Coordinates of C-alpha atoms in Angstrom, one line a residue:
M1 CA 0.0 0.0 0.0
S2 CA 1.2 3.5 -0.9
L3 CA 0.5 6.4 1.4
R4 CA 1.9 9.1 -0.9
D5 CA -0.3 12.1 -1.6
Q6 CA 0.6 12.5 -5.3
S7 CA -1.7 10.2 -7.2
V8 CA 0.6 9.0 -10.1
A9 CA 3.6 8.5 -7.8
A10 CA 1.4 6.6 -5.3
A11 CA 0.0 4.4 -8.1
R12 CA 3.5 3.6 -9.3
Q13 CA 4.8 2.9 -5.8
A14 CA 1.8 0.6 -5.0
A15 CA 2.3 -1.3 -8.2
D16 CA 6.0 -1.8 -7.6
L17 CA 5.4 -3.0 -4.1
A18 CA 2.8 -5.5 -5.4
L19 CA 5.4 -6.8 -7.9
E20 CA 8.1 -7.1 -5.2
R21 CA 5.8 -8.8 -2.7
G22 CA 4.6 -11.3 -5.3
N23 CA 8.0 -11.9 -6.8
F24 CA 6.8 -11.6 -10.4
T25 CA 7.3 -9.2 -13.3
R26 CA 3.7 -8.9 -14.4
A27 CA 0.3 -9.9 -13.1
N28 CA -2.9 -11.2 -14.7
L29 CA -5.2 -10.1 -11.8
A30 CA -5.2 -7.0 -9.6
F31 CA -7.6 -5.7 -7.0
V32 CA -7.1 -1.9 -6.7
F33 CA -8.5 0.4 -4.1
C34 CA -8.1 4.1 -3.8
S35 CA -8.9 6.4 -0.9
R36 CA -11.3 9.4 -1.4
Y37 CA -8.2 11.6 -1.6
H38 CA -7.3 10.1 -4.9
A39 CA -10.8 9.7 -6.3
D40 CA -10.6 12.4 -8.9
H41 CA -7.5 10.7 -10.4
A42 CA -8.9 7.2 -10.3
E43 CA -8.8 6.7 -14.1
T44 CA -5.2 7.8 -14.3
I45 CA -4.3 5.6 -11.4
A46 CA -5.9 2.6 -13.0
H47 CA -4.1 3.3 -16.3
E48 CA -0.7 3.6 -14.5
I49 CA -1.2 0.4 -12.5
R50 CA -2.4 -1.6 -15.5
D51 CA 0.5 -0.4 -17.5
R52 CA 3.1 -1.1 -14.8
L53 CA 1.7 -4.5 -13.9
G54 CA 0.7 -5.5 -17.5
V55 CA -2.4 -6.8 -15.9
E56 CA -5.2 -8.6 -17.8
C57 CA -8.0 -7.9 -15.2
L58 CA -8.1 -4.9 -12.9
I59 CA -11.1 -4.3 -10.6
G60 CA -11.7 -2.2 -7.6
C61 CA -13.3 1.0 -6.2
T62 CA -12.8 4.0 -4.0
A63 CA -13.3 3.9 -0.2
R64 CA -13.0 6.0 3.0
G65 CA -10.4 3.7 4.3
L66 CA -8.0 1.1 2.8
I67 CA -6.2 -2.0 4.0
G68 CA -2.7 -3.1 2.8
G69 CA -0.6 -5.7 4.4
R70 CA -0.9 -5.4 8.2
V71 CA -2.0 -1.7 8.0
E72 CA -5.4 -0.1 8.0
A73 CA -5.4 3.5 6.7
Q74 CA -8.7 5.3 7.8
A75 CA -9.8 8.9 8.1
D76 CA -9.6 9.6 4.4
A77 CA -5.8 9.4 4.4
P78 CA -4.2 9.3 0.9
A79 CA -3.8 5.7 0.1
I80 CA -3.7 3.2 -2.8
S81 CA -3.8 -0.6 -2.1
I82 CA -3.2 -3.4 -4.5
L83 CA -3.5 -7.2 -4.4
A84 CA -2.0 -8.6 -7.5
A85 CA -1.4 -12.1 -8.7
D86 CA 0.3 -13.9 -11.6
I87 CA -1.4 -17.3 -11.8
P88 CA -1.2 -19.0 -15.2
G89 CA -4.4 -20.4 -16.5
L90 CA -6.8 -17.9 -14.7
E91 CA -9.8 -16.9 -16.8
F92 CA -11.9 -13.8 -16.2
T93 CA -15.5 -12.9 -17.1
E94 CA -15.9 -9.2 -16.4
F95 CA -19.3 -7.4 -16.3
T96 CA -21.1 -4.3 -15.2
E97 CA -24.8 -3.6 -14.5
D98 CA -25.2 -3.1 -18.3
D99 CA -24.4 -6.7 -18.9
L100 CA -26.9 -8.1 -16.3
P101 CA -30.7 -8.5 -16.7
A102 CA -32.7 -5.7 -15.2
P103 CA -34.5 -5.9 -12.9
P104 CA -33.0 -9.1 -11.5
D105 CA -35.6 -11.6 -10.2
Q106 CA -36.2 -15.3 -9.8
R107 CA -37.8 -16.0 -13.2
A108 CA -36.0 -18.8 -15.0
D109 CA -35.1 -16.8 -18.1
V110 CA -33.7 -14.0 -16.0
L111 CA -31.6 -16.4 -14.0
A112 CA -30.3 -18.0 -17.1
R113 CA -29.2 -14.6 -18.6
L114 CA -27.6 -13.7 -15.3
A115 CA -25.7 -17.0 -15.1
D116 CA -24.5 -16.5 -18.7
A117 CA -23.4 -12.9 -18.2
A118 CA -21.5 -13.6 -15.0
A119 CA -20.2 -17.0 -16.2
L120 CA -21.7 -18.9 -13.2
D121 CA -20.9 -22.3 -14.5
S122 CA -18.9 -25.3 -13.3
A123 CA -15.6 -23.7 -14.1
A124 CA -16.2 -20.6 -11.9
R125 CA -14.3 -20.4 -8.6
A126 CA -15.7 -17.1 -7.2
T127 CA -17.4 -13.8 -8.3
F128 CA -16.2 -10.5 -7.0
L129 CA -18.6 -7.5 -7.0
F130 CA -18.1 -3.8 -6.1
A131 CA -21.0 -1.4 -6.3
D132 CA -22.1 2.1 -5.7
P133 CA -24.7 2.2 -2.9
Y134 CA -26.5 5.3 -4.3
S135 CA -27.3 3.7 -7.6
T136 CA -27.3 -0.1 -7.2
P137 CA -30.0 -1.7 -5.0
L138 CA -28.7 -5.2 -4.2
V139 CA -31.8 -6.5 -2.4
K140 CA -32.8 -8.5 -5.5
L141 CA -29.5 -8.9 -7.3
I142 CA -27.7 -10.9 -4.6
P143 CA -30.5 -13.4 -4.2
A144 CA -30.6 -13.8 -8.0
F145 CA -26.9 -14.6 -8.0
N146 CA -27.4 -17.2 -5.3
T147 CA -30.1 -18.9 -7.3
A148 CA -28.4 -18.6 -10.7
R149 CA -25.4 -20.6 -9.4
A150 CA -27.7 -23.6 -9.6
G151 CA -26.2 -25.2 -6.4
R152 CA -22.6 -24.7 -7.4
D153 CA -20.1 -23.5 -4.9
I154 CA -19.4 -20.0 -6.4
P155 CA -19.1 -17.5 -3.5
L156 CA -20.1 -13.9 -4.2
I157 CA -17.7 -11.6 -2.4
G158 CA -17.2 -7.8 -2.4
G159 CA -18.6 -4.6 -1.0
L160 CA -20.1 -1.2 -1.5
A161 CA -17.8 1.7 -2.3
S162 CA -17.7 4.1 0.6
A163 CA -15.8 7.2 -0.6
A164 CA -19.0 9.3 -1.4
D165 CA -21.2 11.6 0.5
G166 CA -23.7 11.6 -2.3
P167 CA -24.5 10.2 -5.8
G168 CA -21.7 10.3 -8.4
E169 CA -18.8 10.7 -6.0
N170 CA -17.7 7.1 -5.9
R171 CA -15.4 5.6 -8.5
L172 CA -15.7 2.0 -9.7
L173 CA -12.7 0.5 -11.6
L174 CA -12.8 -2.1 -14.3
N175 CA -9.6 -2.3 -16.3
E176 CA -9.2 1.3 -17.6
R177 CA -12.9 2.1 -17.4
T178 CA -14.0 4.3 -14.5
R179 CA -17.7 4.5 -13.5
R180 CA -19.4 6.8 -11.1
A181 CA -22.5 4.6 -10.6
G182 CA -23.6 1.0 -11.0
L183 CA -21.4 -2.0 -10.3
V184 CA -18.3 -3.8 -11.6
G185 CA -17.8 -7.5 -11.3
V186 CA -15.6 -10.4 -12.4
T187 CA -16.0 -14.1 -12.1
I188 CA -12.7 -16.0 -11.9
A189 CA -12.1 -19.5 -13.3
G190 CA -9.0 -21.6 -13.4
P191 CA -6.4 -23.2 -11.0
I192 CA -7.4 -21.3 -7.9
T193 CA -9.4 -22.0 -4.7
V194 CA -11.2 -19.2 -3.0
E195 CA -12.0 -19.7 0.7
T196 CA -14.2 -17.2 2.6
V197 CA -14.3 -15.9 6.1
V198 CA -17.3 -13.8 7.2
S199 CA -17.1 -12.5 10.7
Q200 CA -20.3 -10.8 11.8
G201 CA -18.8 -9.9 15.1
C202 CA -21.7 -10.8 17.4
R203 CA -22.3 -13.0 20.5
P204 CA -25.5 -14.9 20.9
I205 CA -27.6 -14.3 24.0
G206 CA -30.7 -16.0 25.4
P207 CA -32.4 -19.0 23.9
E208 CA -33.4 -19.8 20.3
L209 CA -36.9 -18.6 19.5
V210 CA -39.4 -19.4 16.7
I211 CA -41.2 -16.6 14.9
T212 CA -44.9 -17.5 15.1
R213 CA -46.3 -14.3 13.5
A214 CA -44.6 -11.8 11.2
K215 CA -45.3 -9.3 8.4
G216 CA -42.7 -7.8 6.2
N217 CA -39.8 -6.7 8.5
L218 CA -41.9 -6.9 11.6
I219 CA -41.6 -9.8 14.1
Q220 CA -45.0 -9.8 15.8
Q221 CA -44.8 -12.9 17.9
L222 CA -42.1 -15.2 19.2
G223 CA -43.2 -18.5 20.5
G224 CA -46.8 -17.3 20.6
R225 CA -45.9 -14.3 22.8
S226 CA -45.6 -10.6 22.0
A227 CA -42.1 -10.1 20.4
A228 CA -41.6 -6.9 22.4
A229 CA -42.4 -8.7 25.7
V230 CA -39.9 -11.4 24.8
V231 CA -37.2 -8.8 24.2
R232 CA -37.9 -7.2 27.6
D233 CA -37.6 -10.6 29.2
V234 CA -34.3 -11.3 27.5
V235 CA -32.8 -7.9 28.3
E236 CA -33.8 -8.3 32.0
E237 CA -31.5 -11.3 32.2
F238 CA -28.5 -9.3 30.9
T239 CA -25.5 -8.7 33.1
D240 CA -24.3 -5.1 33.6
H241 CA -21.6 -5.7 30.9
E242 CA -24.2 -7.0 28.5
R243 CA -26.4 -4.0 29.1
D244 CA -23.4 -1.8 28.2
M245 CA -23.1 -3.7 25.0
L246 CA -26.5 -2.6 24.0
E247 CA -25.0 0.8 23.2
Q248 CA -23.9 -1.0 20.0
G249 CA -27.5 -2.1 19.4
L250 CA -29.5 -5.2 19.7
F251 CA -29.4 -7.8 16.9
I252 CA -31.2 -10.9 15.8
G253 CA -29.4 -13.9 14.3
R254 CA -31.7 -15.6 11.8
V255 CA -30.9 -19.3 11.4
V256 CA -29.9 -20.0 7.8
T257 CA -29.5 -23.8 8.2
E258 CA -32.7 -24.9 9.8
Y259 CA -32.1 -28.6 9.3
K260 CA -29.2 -28.7 11.9
D261 CA -29.8 -29.7 15.5
R262 CA -27.3 -27.3 16.9
H263 CA -26.4 -23.9 15.5
G264 CA -23.1 -22.1 15.7
P265 CA -21.9 -18.6 14.6
G266 CA -21.7 -19.5 11.0
D267 CA -25.4 -20.6 10.9
Y268 CA -26.8 -17.2 11.8
L269 CA -27.4 -14.2 9.5
I270 CA -27.2 -11.1 11.7
R271 CA -29.6 -8.3 11.3
A272 CA -30.2 -5.2 13.4
V273 CA -33.3 -4.6 15.6
M274 CA -34.5 -1.3 14.4
G275 CA -37.1 -0.6 17.2
T276 CA -40.1 -1.9 19.1
D277 CA -43.8 -0.9 18.9
A278 CA -45.2 -1.0 22.4
E279 CA -48.7 -0.8 21.2
S280 CA -48.6 -3.7 18.8
G281 CA -45.9 -5.6 20.6
S282 CA -43.9 -6.0 17.3
I283 CA -40.2 -5.5 16.8
A284 CA -38.8 -4.2 13.5
V285 CA -35.6 -5.7 12.0
S286 CA -33.5 -4.8 9.0
D287 CA -34.7 -7.8 6.9
L288 CA -37.8 -9.5 5.7
V289 CA -39.0 -12.3 8.1
R290 CA -41.7 -14.9 8.1
A291 CA -43.4 -17.2 10.6
G292 CA -41.5 -20.5 11.2
Q293 CA -38.0 -19.0 11.1
T294 CA -35.7 -19.5 14.1
I295 CA -33.9 -16.6 15.6
R296 CA -31.6 -15.8 18.5
F297 CA -30.8 -12.4 19.9
H298 CA -27.2 -11.2 19.6
I299 CA -25.1 -8.4 21.0
R300 CA -21.9 -6.8 19.7
D301 CA -18.8 -5.1 21.1
A302 CA -15.1 -5.1 20.4
R303 CA -14.5 -8.2 22.5
A304 CA -17.2 -10.2 20.8
A305 CA -16.0 -9.1 17.3
T306 CA -12.4 -10.1 18.2
D307 CA -13.5 -13.5 19.5
D308 CA -15.7 -14.2 16.5
L309 CA -13.0 -13.4 13.9
D310 CA -10.3 -15.3 15.8
M311 CA -12.6 -18.4 16.1
L312 CA -13.4 -18.3 12.3
L313 CA -9.7 -17.9 11.4
A314 CA -8.5 -20.7 13.7
A315 CA -9.3 -23.5 11.2
H316 CA -7.5 -21.7 8.4
R317 CA -4.3 -21.5 10.5
L318 CA -4.0 -25.3 10.2
D319 CA -3.4 -24.9 6.5
P320 CA -0.3 -23.5 4.7
P321 CA -0.4 -19.7 4.2
P322 CA -2.7 -18.6 1.3
L323 CA -1.4 -16.9 -1.8
G324 CA -3.1 -13.7 -0.8
A325 CA -6.2 -12.3 0.9
L326 CA -8.8 -9.7 0.0
L327 CA -10.4 -8.1 3.1
V328 CA -13.6 -6.1 3.0
S329 CA -14.3 -4.6 6.4
C330 CA -17.2 -2.3 7.5
T331 CA -16.5 1.4 8.0
A332 CA -17.9 1.0 11.5
R333 CA -15.1 -1.4 12.4
G334 CA -11.4 -0.4 12.5
T335 CA -10.7 2.4 15.0
N336 CA -14.4 3.1 15.2
L337 CA -14.8 -0.2 17.1
F338 CA -11.5 -1.4 18.3
D339 CA -8.9 0.2 20.7
T340 CA -6.0 -1.4 18.8
P341 CA -5.1 -0.1 15.3
S342 CA -5.3 -2.3 12.2
H343 CA -7.4 -4.9 14.1
D344 CA -8.8 -6.9 11.2
A345 CA -5.7 -6.7 9.0
S346 CA -3.5 -7.9 11.8
A347 CA -5.8 -10.9 12.4
I348 CA -5.7 -11.9 8.8
A349 CA -2.0 -11.3 8.6
K350 CA -1.4 -14.1 11.2
L351 CA -2.4 -16.6 8.5
F352 CA 0.8 -15.6 6.6
D353 CA 3.3 -15.6 9.4
A354 CA 6.2 -17.8 8.5
P355 CA 6.4 -21.1 10.5
M356 CA 9.7 -20.0 12.0
S357 CA 10.7 -19.0 15.5
G358 CA 11.5 -15.4 16.3
P359 CA 15.3 -16.1 16.5
E360 CA 15.2 -17.8 13.0
L361 CA 13.4 -14.8 11.6
A362 CA 15.8 -12.4 13.2
K363 CA 18.8 -14.5 11.9
A364 CA 17.4 -14.1 8.4
G365 CA 17.3 -10.3 8.8
H366 CA 13.6 -10.0 9.4
T367 CA 11.2 -9.3 12.2
I368 CA 7.7 -10.7 12.2
D369 CA 6.2 -7.2 11.8
A370 CA 8.5 -6.5 8.9
V371 CA 7.1 -9.4 6.8
T372 CA 4.3 -7.7 4.7
P373 CA 1.7 -10.2 3.8
P374 CA -0.2 -10.0 0.5
I375 CA -3.4 -8.5 1.8
A376 CA -5.4 -5.7 0.3
G377 CA -8.9 -4.3 0.8
L378 CA -11.2 -1.6 1.8
F379 CA -13.6 -0.3 4.5
A380 CA -16.9 -0.6 2.8
A381 CA -20.4 0.8 3.2
G382 CA -21.7 -2.7 3.1
E383 CA -20.0 -6.1 2.8
I384 CA -20.9 -9.0 0.6
G385 CA -20.0 -12.5 1.6
P386 CA -21.5 -16.0 2.1
I387 CA -23.1 -17.5 5.2
A388 CA -23.9 -21.2 5.1
G389 CA -23.4 -21.2 1.3
Q390 CA -25.6 -18.2 0.5
S391 CA -24.2 -14.7 -0.1
Y392 CA -25.7 -11.7 1.6
L393 CA -25.2 -7.9 2.1
H394 CA -23.9 -7.4 5.6
A395 CA -23.1 -4.5 8.0
H396 CA -20.5 -4.3 10.7
T397 CA -18.8 -7.4 9.2
A398 CA -15.3 -8.4 8.1
C399 CA -15.4 -10.5 4.9
A400 CA -12.2 -12.1 3.6
A401 CA -11.4 -14.1 0.5
L402 CA -8.4 -16.3 0.9
F403 CA -6.7 -17.4 -2.4
R404 CA -5.1 -20.8 -2.5
P405 CA -3.8 -22.9 -5.4
A406 CA -6.2 -25.5 -6.6
P407 CA -5.4 -29.1 -5.7
N408 CA -2.6 -30.5 -7.9
H409 CA -1.4 -27.0 -8.8
A410 CA 1.7 -25.4 -7.4
S411 CA 1.5 -21.9 -5.9

């Protein structure tokens, strides 16, 4: 990541660092993110990076904060971050909203056109999507992507550009094209495996409950009782610390995998409780709900968010380091949530730490902190990632894509 304030010089430095870190002379894939400081020069930046890397597919957007290596740069600091790769055999299907059926819905012909436009076939390994929140409602598009995959394991990963205070201020990058609205996307096929980590940063509290009456985004009854009354009962059982956590809001976790007997963090889709109506006894949530669904209340604070991310990463630490990682974190995280700087980037970076002791690293002329892992990303206005095999638009979440060589292919 380059923190220079001159756009062309920053683009060149970021590209050179990506080549040095990857130990290659040219790349065929590059994720590129620019801070709002550089937004007016985004097209020039994309041209410089593409020319310097000789890259076949370049995709990215502008954001209020960026992630590069172990470092998170927030507060609109000048920054350009790149994750580049040179993996022979990769194939790319690029698209914008102009290539997709509109409006997206669940009709068979629409889903077939979407699958064709985004190459959601058996060769696909993952789809990456970056969108402008002012012009691209994803409420129907993401479910259409989920259905159009036809049961194939093709995760949809990405986020909403966050560099704007109003329409037309974000920049979306696709090769040398720069867009101020809509979306940019690419589906990757070839000798690559893409693993995902989606940390929603919440801790469950209270028992699981079944929605027995609902309308739209209103939960009217839980287990045959007024939903508002159930909330009061749950909150009355909170400890003092848990009551303090309510400053971050109250959330529901909707069970996505109903067929399981026991549910863990990866089985809940977290949505915010927007308010209660004492007169009707309903609670409003930031999602559509229906009777028969199982929910559990959740609370969030920095400790819960740290524990959740560490738990999800634990299994990945048993594997060799990935080739690289794309990290999309919410603008409400970072220093807005954690006391320690670069929290999410540091957690992901541990996956890349060399399996050597401190003395061995020092003997080689390195320190652990000096080893810059191939991580790039952004702080987004909404994060896209899969929970229990289905992708959703999240908030307050850290979504990571870990790139590994496909079986029988060397890194």
